[in-house]
C-alpha positions as MATLAB code, in Angstrom:
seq = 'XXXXXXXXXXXXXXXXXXXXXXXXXXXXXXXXXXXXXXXXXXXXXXXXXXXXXXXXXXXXXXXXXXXXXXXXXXXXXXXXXXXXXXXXXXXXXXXXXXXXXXXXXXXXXXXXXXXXXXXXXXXXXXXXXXXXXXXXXXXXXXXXXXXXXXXXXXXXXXXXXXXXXXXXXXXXXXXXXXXXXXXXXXXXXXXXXXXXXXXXXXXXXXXXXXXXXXXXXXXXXXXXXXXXXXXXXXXXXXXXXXXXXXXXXXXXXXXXXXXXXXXXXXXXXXXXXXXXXXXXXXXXXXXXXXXXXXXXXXXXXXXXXXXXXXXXXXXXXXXXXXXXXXXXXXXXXXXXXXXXXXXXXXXXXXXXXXXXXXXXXXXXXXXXXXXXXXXXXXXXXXXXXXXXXXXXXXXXXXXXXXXXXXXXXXXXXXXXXXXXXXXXXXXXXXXXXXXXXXXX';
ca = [
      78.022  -54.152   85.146;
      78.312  -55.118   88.750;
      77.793  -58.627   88.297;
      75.854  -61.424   90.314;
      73.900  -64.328   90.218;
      70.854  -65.217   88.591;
      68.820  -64.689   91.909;
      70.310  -60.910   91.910;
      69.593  -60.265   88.001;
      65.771  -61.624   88.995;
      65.276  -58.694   91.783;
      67.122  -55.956   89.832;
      64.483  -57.235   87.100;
      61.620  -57.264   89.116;
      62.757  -53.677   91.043;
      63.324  -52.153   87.365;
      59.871  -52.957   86.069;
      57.880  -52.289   88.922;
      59.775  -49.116   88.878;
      58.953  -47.974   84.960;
      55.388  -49.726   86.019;
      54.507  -47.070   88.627;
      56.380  -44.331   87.018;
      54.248  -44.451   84.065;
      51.154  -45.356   85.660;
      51.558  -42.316   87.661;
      52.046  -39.926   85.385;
      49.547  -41.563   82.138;
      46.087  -40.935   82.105;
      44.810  -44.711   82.193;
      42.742  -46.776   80.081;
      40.442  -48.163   82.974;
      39.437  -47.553   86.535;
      41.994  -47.456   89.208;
      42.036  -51.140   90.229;
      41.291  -52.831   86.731;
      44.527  -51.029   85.264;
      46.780  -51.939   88.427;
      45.450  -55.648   88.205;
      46.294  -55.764   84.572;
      49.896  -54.046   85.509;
      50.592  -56.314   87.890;
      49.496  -59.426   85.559;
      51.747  -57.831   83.475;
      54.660  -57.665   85.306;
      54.603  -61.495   86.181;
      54.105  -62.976   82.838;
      57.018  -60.884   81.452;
      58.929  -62.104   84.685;
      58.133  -65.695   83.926;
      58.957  -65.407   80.419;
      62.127  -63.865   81.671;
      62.829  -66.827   83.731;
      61.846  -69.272   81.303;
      64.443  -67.639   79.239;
      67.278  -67.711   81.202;
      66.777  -71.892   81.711;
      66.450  -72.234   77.578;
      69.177  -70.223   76.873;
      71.085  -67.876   79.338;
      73.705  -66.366   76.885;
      71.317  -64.634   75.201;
      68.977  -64.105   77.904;
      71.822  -62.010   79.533;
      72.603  -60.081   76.471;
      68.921  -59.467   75.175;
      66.372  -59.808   78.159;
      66.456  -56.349   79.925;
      66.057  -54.583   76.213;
      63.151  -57.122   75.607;
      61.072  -56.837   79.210;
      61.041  -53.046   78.164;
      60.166  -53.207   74.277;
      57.727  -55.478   75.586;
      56.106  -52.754   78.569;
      56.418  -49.872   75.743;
      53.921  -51.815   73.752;
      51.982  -52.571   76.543;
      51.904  -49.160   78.527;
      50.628  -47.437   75.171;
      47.991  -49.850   74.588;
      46.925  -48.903   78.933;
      46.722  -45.168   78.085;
      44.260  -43.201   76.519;
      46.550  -40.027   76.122;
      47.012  -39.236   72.592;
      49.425  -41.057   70.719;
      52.482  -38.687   70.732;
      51.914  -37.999   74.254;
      52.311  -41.320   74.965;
      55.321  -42.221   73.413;
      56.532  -38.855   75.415;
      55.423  -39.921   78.651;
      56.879  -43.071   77.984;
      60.348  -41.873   76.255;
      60.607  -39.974   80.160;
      59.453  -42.438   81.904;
      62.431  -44.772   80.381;
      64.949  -41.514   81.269;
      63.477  -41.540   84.636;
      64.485  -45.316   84.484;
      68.226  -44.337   83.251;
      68.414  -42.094   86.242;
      67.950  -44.463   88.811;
      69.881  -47.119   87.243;
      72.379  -44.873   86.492;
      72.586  -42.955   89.681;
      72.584  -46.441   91.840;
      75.513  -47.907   89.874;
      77.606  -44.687   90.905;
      76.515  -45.057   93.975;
      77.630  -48.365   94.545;
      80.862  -48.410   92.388;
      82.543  -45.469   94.330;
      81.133  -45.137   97.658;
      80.793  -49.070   98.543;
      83.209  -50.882   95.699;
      80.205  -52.257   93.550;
      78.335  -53.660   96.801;
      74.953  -55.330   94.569;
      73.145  -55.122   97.343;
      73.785  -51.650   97.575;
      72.523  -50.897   93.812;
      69.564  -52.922   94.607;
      68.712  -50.559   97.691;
      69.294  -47.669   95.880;
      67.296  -48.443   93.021;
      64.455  -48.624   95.405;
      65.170  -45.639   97.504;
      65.382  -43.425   94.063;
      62.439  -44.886   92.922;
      60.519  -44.236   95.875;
      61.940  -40.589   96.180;
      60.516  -40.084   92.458;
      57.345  -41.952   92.934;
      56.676  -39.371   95.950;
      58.125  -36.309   94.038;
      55.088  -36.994   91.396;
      52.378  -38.329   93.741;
      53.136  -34.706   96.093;
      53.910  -32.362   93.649;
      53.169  -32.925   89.721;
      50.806  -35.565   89.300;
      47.899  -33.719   89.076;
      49.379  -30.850   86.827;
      50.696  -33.597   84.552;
      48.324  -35.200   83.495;
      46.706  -32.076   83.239;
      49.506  -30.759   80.939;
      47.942  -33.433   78.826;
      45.342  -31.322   77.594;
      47.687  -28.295   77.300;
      50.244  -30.317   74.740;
      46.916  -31.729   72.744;
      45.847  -28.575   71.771;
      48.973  -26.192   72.602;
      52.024  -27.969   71.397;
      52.962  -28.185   67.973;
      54.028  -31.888   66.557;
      57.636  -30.337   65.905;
      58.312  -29.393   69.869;
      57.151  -32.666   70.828;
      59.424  -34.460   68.798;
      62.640  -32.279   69.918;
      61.391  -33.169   73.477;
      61.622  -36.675   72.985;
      64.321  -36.344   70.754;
      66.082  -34.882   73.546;
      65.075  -37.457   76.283;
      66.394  -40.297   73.868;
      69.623  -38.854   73.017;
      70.335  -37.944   77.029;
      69.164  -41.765   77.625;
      71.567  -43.379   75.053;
      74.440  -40.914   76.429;
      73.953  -42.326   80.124;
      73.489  -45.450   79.030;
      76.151  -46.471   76.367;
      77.902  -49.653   77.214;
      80.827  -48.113   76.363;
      81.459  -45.889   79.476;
      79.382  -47.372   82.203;
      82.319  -48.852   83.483;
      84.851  -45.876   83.813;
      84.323  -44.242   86.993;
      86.475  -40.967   86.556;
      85.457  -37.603   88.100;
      85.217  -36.265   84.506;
      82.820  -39.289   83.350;
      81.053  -38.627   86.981;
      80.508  -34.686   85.908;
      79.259  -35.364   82.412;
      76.726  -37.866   83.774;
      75.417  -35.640   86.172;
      75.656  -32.299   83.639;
      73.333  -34.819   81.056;
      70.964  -35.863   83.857;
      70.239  -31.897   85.238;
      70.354  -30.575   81.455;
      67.999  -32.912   79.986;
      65.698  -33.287   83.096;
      65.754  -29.339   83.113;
      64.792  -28.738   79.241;
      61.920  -31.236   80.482;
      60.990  -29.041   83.316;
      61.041  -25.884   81.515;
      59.007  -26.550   78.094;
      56.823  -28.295   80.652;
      56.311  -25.269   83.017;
      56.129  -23.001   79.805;
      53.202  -25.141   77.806;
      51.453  -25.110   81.403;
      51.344  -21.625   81.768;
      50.227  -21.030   77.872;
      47.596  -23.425   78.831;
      46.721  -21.708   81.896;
      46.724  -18.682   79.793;
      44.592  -19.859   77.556;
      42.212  -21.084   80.241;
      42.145  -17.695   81.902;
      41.452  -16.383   78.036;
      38.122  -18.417   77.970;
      36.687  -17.371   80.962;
      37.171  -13.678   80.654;
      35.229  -14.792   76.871;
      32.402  -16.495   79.333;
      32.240  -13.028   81.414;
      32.064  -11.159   78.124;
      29.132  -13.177   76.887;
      27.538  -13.173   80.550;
      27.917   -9.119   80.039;
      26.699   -8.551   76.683;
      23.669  -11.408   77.876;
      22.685   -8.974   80.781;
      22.859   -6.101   78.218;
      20.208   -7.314   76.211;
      18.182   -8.490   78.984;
      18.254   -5.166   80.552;
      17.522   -3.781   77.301;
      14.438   -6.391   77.523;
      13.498   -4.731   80.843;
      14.067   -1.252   79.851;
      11.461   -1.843   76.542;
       8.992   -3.566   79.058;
       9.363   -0.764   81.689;
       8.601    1.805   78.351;
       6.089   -0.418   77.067;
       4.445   -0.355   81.014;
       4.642    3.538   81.071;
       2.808    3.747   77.441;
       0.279    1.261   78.766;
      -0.556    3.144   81.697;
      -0.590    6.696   79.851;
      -3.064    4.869   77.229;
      -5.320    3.311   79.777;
      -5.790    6.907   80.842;
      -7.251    7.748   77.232;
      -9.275    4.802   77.052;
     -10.353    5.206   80.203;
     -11.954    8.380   79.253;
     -13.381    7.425   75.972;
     -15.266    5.037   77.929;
     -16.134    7.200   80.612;
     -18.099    9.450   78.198;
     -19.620    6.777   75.863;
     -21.481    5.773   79.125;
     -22.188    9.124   80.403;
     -24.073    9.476   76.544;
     -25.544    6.387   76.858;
     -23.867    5.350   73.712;
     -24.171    1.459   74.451;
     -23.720    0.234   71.155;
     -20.876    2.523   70.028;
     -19.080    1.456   73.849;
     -19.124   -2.493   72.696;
     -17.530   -1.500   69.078;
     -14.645    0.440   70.558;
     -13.796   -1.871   73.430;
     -13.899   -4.968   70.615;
     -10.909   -3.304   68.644;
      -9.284   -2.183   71.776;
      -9.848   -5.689   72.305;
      -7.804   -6.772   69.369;
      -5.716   -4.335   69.550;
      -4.500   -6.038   73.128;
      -4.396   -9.415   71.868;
      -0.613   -9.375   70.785;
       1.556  -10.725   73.681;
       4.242   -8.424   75.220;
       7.290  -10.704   74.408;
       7.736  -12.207   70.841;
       7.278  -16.769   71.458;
      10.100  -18.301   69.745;
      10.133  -21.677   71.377;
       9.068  -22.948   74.420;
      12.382  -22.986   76.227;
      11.967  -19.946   78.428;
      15.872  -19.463   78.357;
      16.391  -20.068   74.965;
      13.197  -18.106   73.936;
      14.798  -14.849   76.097;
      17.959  -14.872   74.692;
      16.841  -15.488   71.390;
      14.092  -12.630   71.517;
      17.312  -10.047   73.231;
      19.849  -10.980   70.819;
      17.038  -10.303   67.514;
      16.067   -7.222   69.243;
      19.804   -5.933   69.394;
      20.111   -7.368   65.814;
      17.305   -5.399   64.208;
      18.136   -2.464   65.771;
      21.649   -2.600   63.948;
      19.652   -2.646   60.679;
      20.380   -6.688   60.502;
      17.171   -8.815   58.909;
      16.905  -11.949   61.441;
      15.315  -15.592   60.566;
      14.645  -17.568   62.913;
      13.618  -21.265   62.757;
      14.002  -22.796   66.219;
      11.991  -26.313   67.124;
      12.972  -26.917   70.672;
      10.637  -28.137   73.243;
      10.719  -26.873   76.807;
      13.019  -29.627   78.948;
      15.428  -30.179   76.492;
      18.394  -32.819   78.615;
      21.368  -30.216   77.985;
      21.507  -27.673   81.038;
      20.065  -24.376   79.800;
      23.950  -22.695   80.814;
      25.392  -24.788   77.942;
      22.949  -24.119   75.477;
      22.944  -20.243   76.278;
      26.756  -20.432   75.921;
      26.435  -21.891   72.362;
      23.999  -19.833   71.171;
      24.795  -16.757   73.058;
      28.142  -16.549   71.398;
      27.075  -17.708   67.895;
      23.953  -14.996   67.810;
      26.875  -12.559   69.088;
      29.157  -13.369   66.723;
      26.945  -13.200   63.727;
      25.786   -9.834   64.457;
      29.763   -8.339   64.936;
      30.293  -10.178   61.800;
      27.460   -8.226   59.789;
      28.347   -5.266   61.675;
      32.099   -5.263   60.599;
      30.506   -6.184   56.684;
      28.306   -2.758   56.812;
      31.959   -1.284   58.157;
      33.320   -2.542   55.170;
      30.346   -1.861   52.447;
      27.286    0.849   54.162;
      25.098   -0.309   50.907;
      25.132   -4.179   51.498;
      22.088   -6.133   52.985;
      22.846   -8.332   56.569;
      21.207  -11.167   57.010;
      21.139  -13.715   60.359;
      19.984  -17.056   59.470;
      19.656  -19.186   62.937;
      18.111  -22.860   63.047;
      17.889  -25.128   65.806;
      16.151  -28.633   65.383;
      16.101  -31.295   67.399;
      16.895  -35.161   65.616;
      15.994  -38.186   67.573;
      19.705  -37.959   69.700;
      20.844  -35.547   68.468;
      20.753  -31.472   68.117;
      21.919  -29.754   65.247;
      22.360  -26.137   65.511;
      23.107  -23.736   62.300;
      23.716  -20.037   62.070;
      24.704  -17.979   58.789;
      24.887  -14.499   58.753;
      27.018  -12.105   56.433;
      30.153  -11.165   56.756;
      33.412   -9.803   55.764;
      34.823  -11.681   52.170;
      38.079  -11.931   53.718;
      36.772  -12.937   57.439;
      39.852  -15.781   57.821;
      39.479  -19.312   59.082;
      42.415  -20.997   60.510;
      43.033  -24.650   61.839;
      39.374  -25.028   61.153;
      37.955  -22.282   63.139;
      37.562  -18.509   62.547;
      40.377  -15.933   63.581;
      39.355  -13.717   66.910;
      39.560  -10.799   64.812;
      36.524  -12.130   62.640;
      34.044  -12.757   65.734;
      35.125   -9.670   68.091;
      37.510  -12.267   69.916;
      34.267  -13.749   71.484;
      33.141  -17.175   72.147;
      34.590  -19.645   69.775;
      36.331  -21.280   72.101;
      33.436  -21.482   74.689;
      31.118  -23.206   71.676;
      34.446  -25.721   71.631;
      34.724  -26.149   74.185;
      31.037  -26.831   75.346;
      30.012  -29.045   72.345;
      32.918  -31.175   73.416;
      30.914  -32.245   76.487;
      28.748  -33.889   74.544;
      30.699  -35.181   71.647;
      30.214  -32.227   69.746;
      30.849  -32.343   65.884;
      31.813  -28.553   64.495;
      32.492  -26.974   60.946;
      32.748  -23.096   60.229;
      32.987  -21.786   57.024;
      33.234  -18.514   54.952;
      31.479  -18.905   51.662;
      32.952  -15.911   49.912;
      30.602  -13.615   52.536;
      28.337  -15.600   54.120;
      29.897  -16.903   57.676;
      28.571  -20.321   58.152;
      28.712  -22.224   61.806;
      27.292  -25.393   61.799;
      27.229  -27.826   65.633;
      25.701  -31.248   66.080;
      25.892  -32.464   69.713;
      24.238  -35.969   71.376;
      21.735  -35.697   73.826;
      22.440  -37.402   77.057;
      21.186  -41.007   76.311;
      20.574  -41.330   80.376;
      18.233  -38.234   79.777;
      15.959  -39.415   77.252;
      13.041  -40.711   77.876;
];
């Protein structure tokens, strides 16, 4: 386009690549550490600069014609193979990374062709300078939120937007760039240039912005869940406290009774009768305040609340829990699982008994441990038509509680997930691995 030797092409070559290099790099979520993925970038870079080279001395015809389209078919295959973003993510980051690359080429050509009459030094300069000013622009200001966003497309954006996005990014890239134009500078070629670059970088920045903020959203929709379940958690341990305190005052009213039955056995003399009555008050005392259903104290409370709560709602509860009292996952995770499932089970027989006052509820909960492994289960009834959707059930058939804090938490440890409604019986089933660094 604006010409030059073979030592020019070489920097405008090396300037370009190092350019997409950082671009992407920036804005991917890499493969390995910091400085193994820059060392293999920069390994990278040479070979396909050498190969390049080699090129040009075997045949510089085509070299000229093919080698720019071939050094970046060459980093496409490379830069998805360095990310671990899922797969249509990376082709999007990648699809803008190569408009980013149109822009600066683009926008230094101009630059050179009117204001300094196609000056190559000039285009090199400005390549830089442009890709400095974006390199900055996404270091400062969206790097962060970026790759971030990468979570938010995952499990946000459909398959069909992302496609129109790239879609959009290539057609705005083969506009710019067809060969066909590059070389009329006209103030009407000039505006449509610039009208492609600011529409196509602005549809970017807007479904961008918009998928952030439904992520964000959705973010701020799973911790108000978390201070739901932390509410309805200090309800039943209050309701716990409140049965102790009542089971205190009945204690000490009783003791008063006893105390007199006593009183006047020995006042008679009555020795033998005395040692019968306190043996069955004896037995009588025997039972333990607070029902033992494993040895995890936090498990064992919220299990013993939430059965409470369920029995009083007319629900028959089975529990069979074998957990042992320093189990490696943090107590907070496991009381988010199984605070939310034992929640959701009971609004689930709740909203059956809305539906049908004659039918039976039933809470089936089982927790075993398995070498490396946990597997959690919990069936209870519910509603016949209680929907599940994309493989998980709809808020309306758990209260709007907790689903996606059991998600979200089992994914911390690799967590496999199935729910199920077998024509009235709700069926949740979780198997998570145990911290390998915390066995023992």
């Amino acid at each position: 386009m604006l010409g030059g030797s073979i030592f020019i092409a070489l920097i405008r070559w090396v300037i370009s690549i190092t350019g997409v290099v950082i671009l992407f790099f920036l804005m991917s979520e890499p493969r390995y550490h910091r400085k193994k993925t820059i060392f293999c970038y920069i390994c990278f870079t040479i070979v396909l600069l050498a190969a390049a080279g080699f090129w040009y001395v075997l045949h510089w015809e085509s070299c000229a014609k093919m080698s720019a389209l071939t050094m970046y078919l060459c980093f496409a295959v490379f830069s998805l193979f360095m990310s671990v973003d899922p797969v249509y993510l990376r082709i999007y980051k990648l699809v803008l990374t190569f408009y980013l690359l149109a822009v600066f080429l683009i926008s230094a050509i101009e630059i050179s062709v009117i204001f300094f009459h196609g000056n190559v030094w000039v285009d090199i300069i400005m390549r830089v300078v442009l890709i400095m000013v974006m390199t900055l622009f996404i270091e400062k200001k969206i790097k962060s939120s970026i790759r971030g966003f990468s979570y938010y497309v995952e499990h946000e954006v459909d398959r069909f937007s992302i496609t129109v996005m790239i879609l959009s990014l290539l057609f705005g890239i083969g506009y710019i760039m067809n060969p066909n134009s590059l070389d009329q500078v006209t103030p009407y070629r000039l505006f449509q240039i610039f009208m492609n670059l600011f529409l196509t970088g602005a549809l970017q920045l807007l479904v961008f912005r918009l998928y952030f903020h439904i992520g964000q959203e959705k973010a701020y929709q799973k911790e108000n869940q978390l201070m739901q379940m932390n509410q309805r958690l200090l309800e039943r341990n209050l309701e716990i406290l409140e049965n102790a305190a009542e089971s205190g005052r009945r204690i000490r009213h009783d003791a008063r009774h006893h105390n007199a039955v006593i009183a006047e056995y020995a006042r008679r003399g009555q020795i033998t009768e005395l040692l019968v009555y306190l043996k069955e008050y004896s037995k009588e005392t025997e039972y333990p305040l607070t029902q033992a259903v494993c040895p995890n104290t936090a498990i064992n409370n919220l299990l013993v609340a939430y059965t409470n709560h369920a029995k009083t709602n007319q629900i028959q509860v089975m529990l069979d829990v074998e957990l042992e009292e320093n189990l490696p996952i943090p107590n907070i995770d496991l009381v988010t699982i199984l605070a939310n499932a034992y929640e959701n089970a009971i609004y689930g027989c709740i909203e059956a008994k809305k539906q049908n006052s004659n039918r039976e509820c039933r809470i089936h909960l089982m927790i075993r441990r398995k070498n490396n492994k946990l597997v959690i289960s919990c069936s209870n009834t519910c509603r016949p038509d209680a929907e599940i959707k994309n493989h998980q059930p709809k808020p309306e058939s758990t209260g709007g509680i907790g689903v996606l804090s059991i998600i979200k938490t089992s994914e911390k440890y690799d967590g496999e997930y199935d729910f199920q409604n077998d024509n009235g019986v709700f069926l949740f089933r979780l198997i998570m691995n145990i911290p390998q660094e915390s066995i023992h």
